[in-house]
């Protein structure tokens, strides 16, 4: 019987291992909400434990070792210190908890039944951007060694357990993080009307990512297997920006980041996440060095898993898309969950090149019996 790392690496090489590899919780886009995590621990007869957060903004739990073993999870994640998991100090704001992060972004979470924080105020939203305001903004320092404090020891422990190790991007993507700085509507207007100015903001994000990867990866490259990067370009039916605009304004900058990863961790696989319909952009992703695509948003237009596997299954590893998290997992029956998992495995597992995960993070309101049905279906139908 293979161990987890052997299983995943064989799938990465487009070969069929003993069973489909399974991820839950290795990144902030393949995770599980703290309440769902507590419920699932109870369902598997595991004792209560204090939650360690990988992302306090989204309320995501870091899976404990006993949980990993009980569910047969093959992948472990490293989470650099960032605004979502480090110095998250909430202050009392009447009906909300407020949090001001290192970027200058203000988040808030309702005190009553609040599950996660949402952006309340972007730092540069209410002023017209200028080259000076971009240059003079107090940007975080991602070359600070504290960002990866303890991660090497953690990775070595995961490797000793026979797991594949993923390190995630230290902050959101070039496009998405820029939205969080000046607001989505304003950024889209800038991209159409003043692309050079929008480009200065994108260039700042590229610089910060390169600062991180050039400082972190040389120290970790021998104990990691995957570098996970993220951005969001897709909607349910199309893209947030046209493919032409992506190719002109985002793609060259994204390539700089991927080139940096390749230079500093040449043996690590390169994982890229974008929600929604990104079908027209997949050839571009391949050109800049993407090797693993997540999440396979199966309910979005153009993202049928059978078609994606047919068109790109010999070039891309697919990671995710195992069950629909918009409808079936939270609102379906266990039998509907089981059927959805079986169908998606039939599409994506042949020939290897597939790691099972949900379409996105498992949310707080997902019935625990549906999560159990998903896992049981994976173990039944995900055997080669």
PDB file of N, CA and C in Angstrom, residues 247 250-263 269-272 281-292 315:
ATOM      1  N   UNK A 247      -4.925  39.067 -20.629  1.00  0.00           N
ATOM      2  CA  UNK A 247      -3.651  38.803 -21.305  1.00  0.00           C
ATOM      3  C   UNK A 247      -2.765  40.043 -21.364  1.00  0.00           C
ATOM      4  N   UNK A 250      -2.793  41.392 -16.754  1.00  0.00           N
ATOM      5  CA  UNK A 250      -2.525  40.482 -15.637  1.00  0.00           C
ATOM      6  C   UNK A 250      -1.502  39.409 -15.995  1.00  0.00           C
ATOM      7  N   UNK A 251      -1.669  38.772 -17.125  1.00  0.00           N
ATOM      8  CA  UNK A 251      -0.846  37.613 -17.467  1.00  0.00           C
ATOM      9  C   UNK A 251       0.657  37.886 -17.408  1.00  0.00           C
ATOM     10  N   UNK A 252       1.172  38.986 -17.990  1.00  0.00           N
ATOM     11  CA  UNK A 252       2.628  39.197 -17.922  1.00  0.00           C
ATOM     12  C   UNK A 252       3.134  39.339 -16.490  1.00  0.00           C
ATOM     13  N   UNK A 253       2.322  39.923 -15.641  1.00  0.00           N
ATOM     14  CA  UNK A 253       2.722  40.097 -14.239  1.00  0.00           C
ATOM     15  C   UNK A 253       2.624  38.778 -13.481  1.00  0.00           C
ATOM     16  N   UNK A 254       1.588  38.016 -13.773  1.00  0.00           N
ATOM     17  CA  UNK A 254       1.461  36.703 -13.140  1.00  0.00           C
ATOM     18  C   UNK A 254       2.629  35.808 -13.543  1.00  0.00           C
ATOM     19  N   UNK A 255       3.068  35.949 -14.780  1.00  0.00           N
ATOM     20  CA  UNK A 255       4.221  35.167 -15.238  1.00  0.00           C
ATOM     21  C   UNK A 255       5.477  35.525 -14.442  1.00  0.00           C
ATOM     22  N   UNK A 256       5.647  36.783 -14.090  1.00  0.00           N
ATOM     23  CA  UNK A 256       6.804  37.160 -13.269  1.00  0.00           C
ATOM     24  C   UNK A 256       6.807  36.404 -11.944  1.00  0.00           C
ATOM     25  N   UNK A 257       5.628  36.264 -11.347  1.00  0.00           N
ATOM     26  CA  UNK A 257       5.531  35.558 -10.070  1.00  0.00           C
ATOM     27  C   UNK A 257       5.846  34.079 -10.264  1.00  0.00           C
ATOM     28  N   UNK A 258       5.276  33.479 -11.312  1.00  0.00           N
ATOM     29  CA  UNK A 258       5.553  32.063 -11.568  1.00  0.00           C
ATOM     30  C   UNK A 258       7.021  31.842 -11.904  1.00  0.00           C
ATOM     31  N   UNK A 259       7.617  32.755 -12.646  1.00  0.00           N
ATOM     32  CA  UNK A 259       9.048  32.627 -12.948  1.00  0.00           C
ATOM     33  C   UNK A 259       9.875  32.649 -11.668  1.00  0.00           C
ATOM     34  N   UNK A 260       9.477  33.480 -10.722  1.00  0.00           N
ATOM     35  CA  UNK A 260      10.181  33.549  -9.441  1.00  0.00           C
ATOM     36  C   UNK A 260      10.057  32.234  -8.683  1.00  0.00           C
ATOM     37  N   UNK A 261       8.864  31.650  -8.684  1.00  0.00           N
ATOM     38  CA  UNK A 261       8.660  30.364  -8.016  1.00  0.00           C
ATOM     39  C   UNK A 261       9.506  29.284  -8.679  1.00  0.00           C
ATOM     40  N   UNK A 262       9.496  29.264 -10.004  1.00  0.00           N
ATOM     41  CA  UNK A 262      10.277  28.262 -10.736  1.00  0.00           C
ATOM     42  C   UNK A 262      11.767  28.401 -10.425  1.00  0.00           C
ATOM     43  N   UNK A 263      12.244  29.630 -10.366  1.00  0.00           N
ATOM     44  CA  UNK A 263      13.666  29.864 -10.093  1.00  0.00           C
ATOM     45  C   UNK A 263      14.053  29.425  -8.684  1.00  0.00           C
ATOM     46  N   UNK A 269       5.705  21.519  -7.548  1.00  0.00           N
ATOM     47  CA  UNK A 269       4.606  21.685  -8.489  1.00  0.00           C
ATOM     48  C   UNK A 269       3.921  23.026  -8.235  1.00  0.00           C
ATOM     49  N   UNK A 270       3.399  23.608  -9.301  1.00  0.00           N
ATOM     50  CA  UNK A 270       2.806  24.937  -9.218  1.00  0.00           C
ATOM     51  C   UNK A 270       1.281  24.838  -9.351  1.00  0.00           C
ATOM     52  N   UNK A 271       0.620  25.157  -8.263  1.00  0.00           N
ATOM     53  CA  UNK A 271      -0.835  25.060  -8.098  1.00  0.00           C
ATOM     54  C   UNK A 271      -1.424  26.455  -8.291  1.00  0.00           C
ATOM     55  N   UNK A 272      -2.519  26.550  -9.044  1.00  0.00           N
ATOM     56  CA  UNK A 272      -3.166  27.854  -9.213  1.00  0.00           C
ATOM     57  C   UNK A 272      -4.662  27.717  -9.019  1.00  0.00           C
ATOM     58  N   UNK A 281      -9.159  30.859 -20.211  1.00  0.00           N
ATOM     59  CA  UNK A 281      -7.842  31.275 -19.728  1.00  0.00           C
ATOM     60  C   UNK A 281      -6.895  30.108 -19.478  1.00  0.00           C
ATOM     61  N   UNK A 282      -7.400  28.886 -19.545  1.00  0.00           N
ATOM     62  CA  UNK A 282      -6.554  27.735 -19.210  1.00  0.00           C
ATOM     63  C   UNK A 282      -5.314  27.642 -20.105  1.00  0.00           C
ATOM     64  N   UNK A 283      -5.410  27.852 -21.420  1.00  0.00           N
ATOM     65  CA  UNK A 283      -4.170  27.838 -22.217  1.00  0.00           C
ATOM     66  C   UNK A 283      -3.154  28.880 -21.753  1.00  0.00           C
ATOM     67  N   UNK A 284      -3.641  30.033 -21.297  1.00  0.00           N
ATOM     68  CA  UNK A 284      -2.734  31.060 -20.768  1.00  0.00           C
ATOM     69  C   UNK A 284      -2.080  30.590 -19.474  1.00  0.00           C
ATOM     70  N   UNK A 285      -2.863  29.944 -18.614  1.00  0.00           N
ATOM     71  CA  UNK A 285      -2.290  29.411 -17.375  1.00  0.00           C
ATOM     72  C   UNK A 285      -1.158  28.433 -17.685  1.00  0.00           C
ATOM     73  N   UNK A 286      -1.396  27.570 -18.648  1.00  0.00           N
ATOM     74  CA  UNK A 286      -0.370  26.594 -19.018  1.00  0.00           C
ATOM     75  C   UNK A 286       0.889  27.291 -19.527  1.00  0.00           C
ATOM     76  N   UNK A 287       0.717  28.341 -20.310  1.00  0.00           N
ATOM     77  CA  UNK A 287       1.866  29.052 -20.877  1.00  0.00           C
ATOM     78  C   UNK A 287       2.761  29.660 -19.802  1.00  0.00           C
ATOM     79  N   UNK A 288       2.180  30.112 -18.693  1.00  0.00           N
ATOM     80  CA  UNK A 288       2.998  30.785 -17.680  1.00  0.00           C
ATOM     81  C   UNK A 288       3.526  29.826 -16.619  1.00  0.00           C
ATOM     82  N   UNK A 289       3.152  28.541 -16.716  1.00  0.00           N
ATOM     83  CA  UNK A 289       3.758  27.571 -15.816  1.00  0.00           C
ATOM     84  C   UNK A 289       2.843  26.905 -14.818  1.00  0.00           C
ATOM     85  N   UNK A 290       1.524  27.105 -14.939  1.00  0.00           N
ATOM     86  CA  UNK A 290       0.595  26.411 -14.044  1.00  0.00           C
ATOM     87  C   UNK A 290       0.624  24.915 -14.359  1.00  0.00           C
ATOM     88  N   UNK A 291       0.731  24.100 -13.313  1.00  0.00           N
ATOM     89  CA  UNK A 291       0.719  22.643 -13.470  1.00  0.00           C
ATOM     90  C   UNK A 291      -0.497  21.982 -12.822  1.00  0.00           C
ATOM     91  N   UNK A 292      -1.076  22.661 -11.833  1.00  0.00           N
ATOM     92  CA  UNK A 292      -2.232  22.141 -11.106  1.00  0.00           C
ATOM     93  C   UNK A 292      -3.296  23.227 -11.099  1.00  0.00           C
ATOM     94  N   UNK A 315      -2.196  17.541 -19.551  1.00  0.00           N
ATOM     95  CA  UNK A 315      -1.318  18.685 -19.302  1.00  0.00           C
ATOM     96  C   UNK A 315      -1.462  19.258 -17.895  1.00  0.00           C
TER      97      UNK A 315
END
